Amino acid sequence: MMPHYRIVEIFETLQGEGWNTGMPAVFVRFGKCNLACPWCDTDYHRFGMMTLTQIVAQVRRFSAPNIVITGGEPTIQPHLPVLLDTLKAEGYFLAIETNGIKAVPAQIDYTAASPKRLYRDVYRKRALACADEIRIVTDGTPEELFDFCQEIEQTIDAPRHYLSPCERAGEMNILETITLLGKLNARPDAPHWQLSLQTHKLAGID
Ligand SMILES: Nc1nc2[nH]cc(C(=O)O)c2c(=O)[nH]1
Ligand code: SF4
Ligand SMILES: [Mg+2]
């Protein structure tokens, strides 16, 4: 039987966050997540089922040569490798936005992992071995996050490290975020952390 997938939305926009900011991409947003962050900005419970053929047809209506697989949490989706094989065969560059607990399928070209301090005990038991970027949401005080950032540096091997302010009710904790950046970057011989904003929200695009 043709595999079916939980799909929240498929839309074309510019990647708003991290190293690939500005990259035109078709975003495929999957339903459900294995975490429940209180600041989550995605209604990942509201999804419909789509077949592999329907997803590929929808993606091809757009012109971007890149796909961002996101959610919800894409790594928990049944039959994900089958879909990725098909999209790869169509020639797409495949990026993924994951919370960094579960392994990412081999077809993925670029992995952005966003571990959550709230679930630090989970990451101590299970996490990705490597990623192309780590992007941590500043979901607490600089004191609370400093140790978690250091722990994740040891857990997930990555060449790029970002902090993303936590947005709740339209308010962003920029001061706490840059304070933490300063503390992390004051360490000698440690990874350099940079700011990543959700620029798509500032720009008023999807
Ligand atoms: N433009 C844009 N960039 C994004 N990068 C990660 C997103 C996400 O929701 O996973 C996202 C999103 O929703 N929109
Ligand atoms: S891991 Fe991401 S998608 Fe899942 S609840 Fe947290 S913010 Fe939302
Ligand atoms: Mg988003």
Short mmCIF file of C-alpha atoms and ligand atoms in Angstrom, two decimals:
data_model
loop_
_atom_site.label_atom_id
_atom_site.label_comp_id
_atom_site.label_asym_id
_atom_site.label_seq_id
_atom_site.Cartn_x
_atom_site.Cartn_y
_atom_site.Cartn_z
CA MET A 1 0.00 0.00 0.00
CA MET A 2 1.16 3.53 -0.74
CA PRO A 3 2.48 5.16 2.47
CA HIS A 4 0.45 8.00 4.02
CA TYR A 5 1.87 10.92 6.00
CA ARG A 6 0.58 13.33 8.66
CA ILE A 7 0.86 16.74 6.96
CA VAL A 8 0.10 20.10 8.63
CA GLU A 9 1.04 22.25 5.64
CA ILE A 10 3.24 22.49 2.54
CA PHE A 11 4.30 25.99 1.54
CA GLU A 12 7.13 27.86 -0.20
CA THR A 13 9.09 30.56 1.58
CA LEU A 14 12.65 31.61 2.51
CA GLN A 15 14.41 29.72 5.30
CA GLY A 16 14.17 32.20 8.16
CA GLU A 17 16.67 30.75 10.61
CA GLY A 18 20.26 29.62 10.99
CA TRP A 19 23.06 29.15 8.43
CA ASN A 20 20.66 28.77 5.47
CA THR A 21 18.71 31.98 6.19
CA GLY A 22 17.32 33.31 2.91
CA MET A 23 17.40 29.99 1.08
CA PRO A 24 14.23 29.53 -1.02
CA ALA A 25 12.61 26.29 0.05
CA VAL A 26 9.42 24.31 0.09
CA PHE A 27 8.56 23.57 3.72
CA VAL A 28 6.88 20.24 4.43
CA ARG A 29 5.47 20.39 7.95
CA PHE A 30 4.57 17.07 9.61
CA GLY A 31 2.07 16.53 12.41
CA LYS A 32 2.82 15.29 15.95
CA CYS A 33 5.91 15.72 18.13
CA ASN A 34 7.68 13.64 20.79
CA LEU A 35 8.07 16.77 22.97
CA ALA A 36 5.58 19.42 24.13
CA CYS A 37 7.41 22.73 24.57
CA PRO A 38 5.17 25.40 26.14
CA TRP A 39 6.40 28.08 23.68
CA CYS A 40 5.85 25.91 20.57
CA ASP A 41 4.58 28.07 17.69
CA THR A 42 3.26 25.20 15.55
CA ASP A 43 -0.19 23.68 15.75
CA TYR A 44 1.21 20.23 15.03
CA HIS A 45 -1.98 18.45 16.18
CA ARG A 46 -3.86 19.84 13.19
CA PHE A 47 -2.82 17.65 10.29
CA GLY A 48 -4.39 15.73 7.43
CA MET A 49 -3.20 12.52 5.80
CA MET A 50 -1.50 12.74 2.40
CA THR A 51 -0.08 10.01 0.19
CA LEU A 52 3.48 10.06 -1.07
CA THR A 53 2.21 10.89 -4.57
CA GLN A 54 0.10 13.79 -3.28
CA ILE A 55 3.04 15.26 -1.35
CA VAL A 56 5.41 15.05 -4.31
CA ALA A 57 2.79 16.61 -6.61
CA GLN A 58 2.22 19.47 -4.12
CA VAL A 59 5.96 20.12 -3.66
CA ARG A 60 6.51 20.19 -7.44
CA ARG A 61 3.94 23.00 -7.86
CA PHE A 62 6.51 25.30 -6.27
CA SER A 63 9.80 26.34 -7.89
CA ALA A 64 12.36 26.14 -5.04
CA PRO A 65 15.06 23.47 -5.50
CA ASN A 66 15.32 22.95 -1.73
CA ILE A 67 13.01 21.26 0.75
CA VAL A 68 12.89 21.86 4.50
CA ILE A 69 11.42 18.90 6.33
CA THR A 70 9.93 20.20 9.59
CA GLY A 71 7.10 19.81 12.07
CA GLY A 72 6.16 18.92 14.69
CA GLU A 73 8.96 16.41 14.72
CA PRO A 74 9.84 14.92 11.33
CA THR A 75 12.07 12.09 12.63
CA ILE A 76 9.12 10.31 14.30
CA GLN A 77 7.13 10.04 11.04
CA PRO A 78 6.47 6.52 9.73
CA HIS A 79 7.88 5.78 6.24
CA LEU A 80 9.93 9.02 6.15
CA PRO A 81 12.89 7.41 4.25
CA VAL A 82 10.57 6.33 1.40
CA LEU A 83 9.39 9.92 0.91
CA LEU A 84 12.94 11.27 1.13
CA ASP A 85 14.17 8.73 -1.46
CA THR A 86 11.49 9.96 -3.84
CA LEU A 87 12.27 13.66 -3.24
CA LYS A 88 16.02 12.98 -3.62
CA ALA A 89 15.36 11.20 -6.93
CA GLU A 90 13.52 14.38 -8.03
CA GLY A 91 16.79 16.25 -7.41
CA TYR A 92 15.89 18.24 -4.29
CA PHE A 93 18.38 19.39 -1.63
CA LEU A 94 16.91 18.10 1.61
CA ALA A 95 17.22 20.01 4.90
CA ILE A 96 15.61 19.00 8.18
CA GLU A 97 14.58 20.84 11.33
CA THR A 98 14.65 18.38 14.23
CA ASN A 99 14.64 18.54 17.99
CA GLY A 100 17.74 16.34 17.91
CA ILE A 101 16.58 13.28 19.81
CA LYS A 102 16.18 10.72 17.03
CA ALA A 103 18.56 9.90 14.18
CA VAL A 104 18.02 11.66 10.88
CA PRO A 105 17.58 9.55 7.69
CA ALA A 106 20.68 9.25 5.48
CA GLN A 107 18.99 11.09 2.57
CA ILE A 108 19.12 14.38 4.49
CA ASP A 109 21.72 16.89 3.20
CA TYR A 110 21.55 19.43 6.05
CA THR A 111 20.50 18.92 9.66
CA ALA A 112 19.52 21.74 12.02
CA ALA A 113 19.10 20.30 15.52
CA SER A 114 17.26 22.26 18.23
CA PRO A 115 17.65 20.55 21.61
CA LYS A 116 15.43 21.86 24.40
CA ARG A 117 16.76 22.57 27.91
CA LEU A 118 13.36 21.73 29.36
CA TYR A 119 13.99 18.13 28.28
CA ARG A 120 17.68 17.93 29.21
CA ASP A 121 17.22 14.53 30.87
CA VAL A 122 15.95 13.14 27.56
CA TYR A 123 19.08 14.39 25.72
CA ARG A 124 21.32 12.80 28.35
CA LYS A 125 19.83 9.42 27.39
CA ARG A 126 19.39 9.87 23.67
CA ALA A 127 20.50 12.43 21.09
CA LEU A 128 21.92 12.81 17.59
CA ALA A 129 25.66 12.16 17.29
CA CYS A 130 26.16 15.01 14.84
CA ALA A 131 24.38 17.82 13.00
CA ASP A 132 25.24 20.64 10.57
CA GLU A 133 24.01 23.22 13.05
CA ILE A 134 22.83 23.33 16.63
CA ARG A 135 20.19 25.94 17.37
CA ILE A 136 19.14 26.29 20.99
CA VAL A 137 16.09 28.32 21.99
CA THR A 138 16.83 30.52 25.02
CA ASP A 139 14.03 29.04 27.13
CA GLY A 140 15.37 30.28 30.46
CA THR A 141 17.94 32.50 32.14
CA PRO A 142 21.57 32.67 30.93
CA GLU A 143 22.54 30.79 34.12
CA GLU A 144 20.06 28.01 33.37
CA LEU A 145 21.16 27.69 29.76
CA PHE A 146 24.96 27.96 30.04
CA ASP A 147 25.43 24.41 31.35
CA PHE A 148 22.92 22.99 28.89
CA CYS A 149 24.74 24.60 25.94
CA GLN A 150 28.04 23.15 27.17
CA GLU A 151 26.44 19.72 27.61
CA ILE A 152 25.01 19.79 24.08
CA GLU A 153 28.41 20.84 22.65
CA GLN A 154 29.71 17.55 24.09
CA THR A 155 26.72 15.46 23.01
CA ILE A 156 26.09 16.62 19.42
CA ASP A 157 29.09 17.25 17.17
CA ALA A 158 28.41 20.29 14.96
CA PRO A 159 30.39 22.98 13.12
CA ARG A 160 27.88 25.80 13.81
CA HIS A 161 26.19 26.89 17.03
CA TYR A 162 23.24 29.28 17.30
CA LEU A 163 21.10 30.76 20.05
CA SER A 164 17.54 31.70 19.18
CA PRO A 165 15.55 34.02 21.47
CA CYS A 166 12.43 32.48 22.97
CA GLU A 167 9.27 34.21 21.78
CA ARG A 168 6.23 34.11 24.06
CA ALA A 169 3.15 36.26 23.49
CA GLY A 170 5.06 38.31 20.90
CA GLU A 171 7.89 39.12 23.36
CA MET A 172 11.46 38.04 22.59
CA ASN A 173 14.10 37.71 25.36
CA ILE A 174 16.89 39.32 23.33
CA LEU A 175 18.82 40.66 26.34
CA GLU A 176 19.00 37.25 28.01
CA THR A 177 20.00 35.69 24.69
CA ILE A 178 22.91 38.03 23.98
CA THR A 179 24.00 37.87 27.64
CA LEU A 180 24.30 34.10 27.24
CA LEU A 181 26.11 34.54 23.91
CA GLY A 182 28.66 36.72 25.68
CA LYS A 183 29.21 34.14 28.41
CA LEU A 184 29.58 31.24 25.96
CA ASN A 185 31.94 33.17 23.68
CA ALA A 186 34.16 34.31 26.59
CA ARG A 187 35.37 30.72 26.98
CA PRO A 188 38.77 30.04 25.38
CA ASP A 189 39.00 27.17 22.84
CA ALA A 190 35.24 26.61 22.78
CA PRO A 191 32.75 26.70 19.89
CA HIS A 192 31.67 30.20 18.86
CA TRP A 193 27.95 30.79 19.27
CA GLN A 194 25.99 33.18 17.03
CA LEU A 195 22.56 34.78 17.13
CA SER A 196 19.77 33.28 15.01
CA LEU A 197 16.49 35.18 14.77
CA GLN A 198 13.24 33.90 13.34
CA THR A 199 13.70 36.46 10.56
CA HIS A 200 10.64 35.23 8.65
CA LYS A 201 8.46 36.52 11.50
CA LEU A 202 10.24 39.91 11.47
CA ALA A 203 9.87 40.04 7.67
CA GLY A 204 6.20 39.11 7.82
CA ILE A 205 6.48 36.02 5.61
CA ASP A 206 5.58 32.37 6.29
N1 LIG B 1 10.46 30.93 6.92
C1 LIG B 1 10.47 29.96 7.83
N2 LIG B 1 11.66 29.45 8.22
C2 LIG B 1 11.65 28.45 9.13
N3 LIG B 1 12.71 27.77 9.63
C3 LIG B 1 12.27 26.82 10.47
C4 LIG B 1 10.88 26.88 10.51
C5 LIG B 1 10.06 25.89 11.24
O1 LIG B 1 8.93 26.17 11.62
O2 LIG B 1 10.55 24.77 11.44
C6 LIG B 1 10.47 27.93 9.67
C7 LIG B 1 9.21 28.50 9.28
O3 LIG B 1 8.11 28.17 9.75
N4 LIG B 1 9.29 29.50 8.35
S1 SF4 B 2 10.23 20.15 19.76
FE1 SF4 B 2 9.64 21.80 18.35
S2 SF4 B 2 7.69 21.11 17.39
FE2 SF4 B 2 8.05 19.81 19.22
S3 SF4 B 2 6.88 20.86 20.85
FE3 SF4 B 2 9.02 21.61 20.96
S4 SF4 B 2 9.02 23.49 19.71
FE4 SF4 B 2 7.13 22.34 19.19
MG MG B 3 8.23 27.91 12.46
#
